[in-house]
Amino acid sequence: MVIKDLLVEGVDLLKQNSNINPLFEAQVILSKLLNVDKSFLIAHEDLEVKKTIEDEYFKIIKNRKEGYPLQYLLGEVEFYGYKFKVREGVLIPRPDTEILVSFIIEYINQKKLTNYRLLEIGVGSGAIILSIAKSCPKGSLVGVDISETALDVAKENKKNLGISNVELIKSDLFEAFHSSTNDTTENFDIIVSNPPYIDREEMLNLQREVKYEPQIALFGGDDGLFYYKAISDEARYHLKNGGILAFEIGLKQGEKVKEILLNFGYRDISILKDFEQRDRVVVAYKD
Ligand SMILES: C[S@@+](CC[C@H](N)C(=O)[O-])C[C@H]1O[C@@H](n2cnc3c(N)ncnc32)[C@H](O)[C@@H]1O
């Protein structure tokens, strides 16, 4: 088949899913498979495409029509201007999370922190910690995740981005720092997390696409607040005095997370909004 016919048939199939922009996605998928950009497709619409690529194209289009995430099909996503590998088993980083990253980068720059120490709980693909490390290289950063798949992907992204000051380790929350031989207690200037925060009820109504993402990255316990409580509680013992704890939050969780932080003795708690004026990030200071 030639490029034009592949696009026409691809659009026809993708149209059946109303969450998809059919032409845009058909072009993205075909350009990726042919390793060309969109303008090439337009300029060479009568070019014959190899049968193997045609088969792969329709396989991807059909999966996509069923709601399988485009980012998993392409194997990568752009976040904070960088390319991150993603695959099944790891959360696809969302543009909203860039707000948390921007805040931390601004904080480090404004305070002129050098040799800062940062801990991220739940690194996933590494989008947060690696973007911060790229913009603020004069620090020492540690990221943990309970998922081996997430850590493998994060390590791959770390290598691709040429980062050397980020350590990635497997840990159930702060477990890796419990050993008495470890000297990390009260050692971090910044602790950051975008933890799983979807409550039980919301989990039942998840969009088709989110269903393909790992439950361990999404489910935040019955009330969606389990991780905020656990991390706020324990972060107190790992933050330096004056250090900050910053969370991404679900849209309706601002006041609840603020209350959790107040109860654990944090001060100067603020809620940051996204571009649509919705609560997105909560920041708190340890005395
Ligand atoms: C919402 S995802 C965030 C991923 C990534 N930081 C991002 O923003 O794209 C939450 C991450 O927390 C990890 N996680 C879940 N439970 C954990 C635990 N008990 N200890 C450490 N990490 C955990 C998940 O595997 C997942 O990668």
Coordinates of N, CA, C and O in Angstrom, one line a residue, residues 80 155 263:
Y80 N 8.8 17.8 29.9 CA 9.8 18.9 30.2 C 10.8 19.1 29.1 O 12.0 19.4 29.4
K155 N 16.2 3.8 34.8 CA 17.6 3.7 34.6 C 18.0 3.9 33.1 O 19.0 4.5 32.8
N263 N -1.1 18.4 60.5 CA -1.2 17.5 61.6 C 0.2 16.8 61.9 O 0.5 16.5 63.0

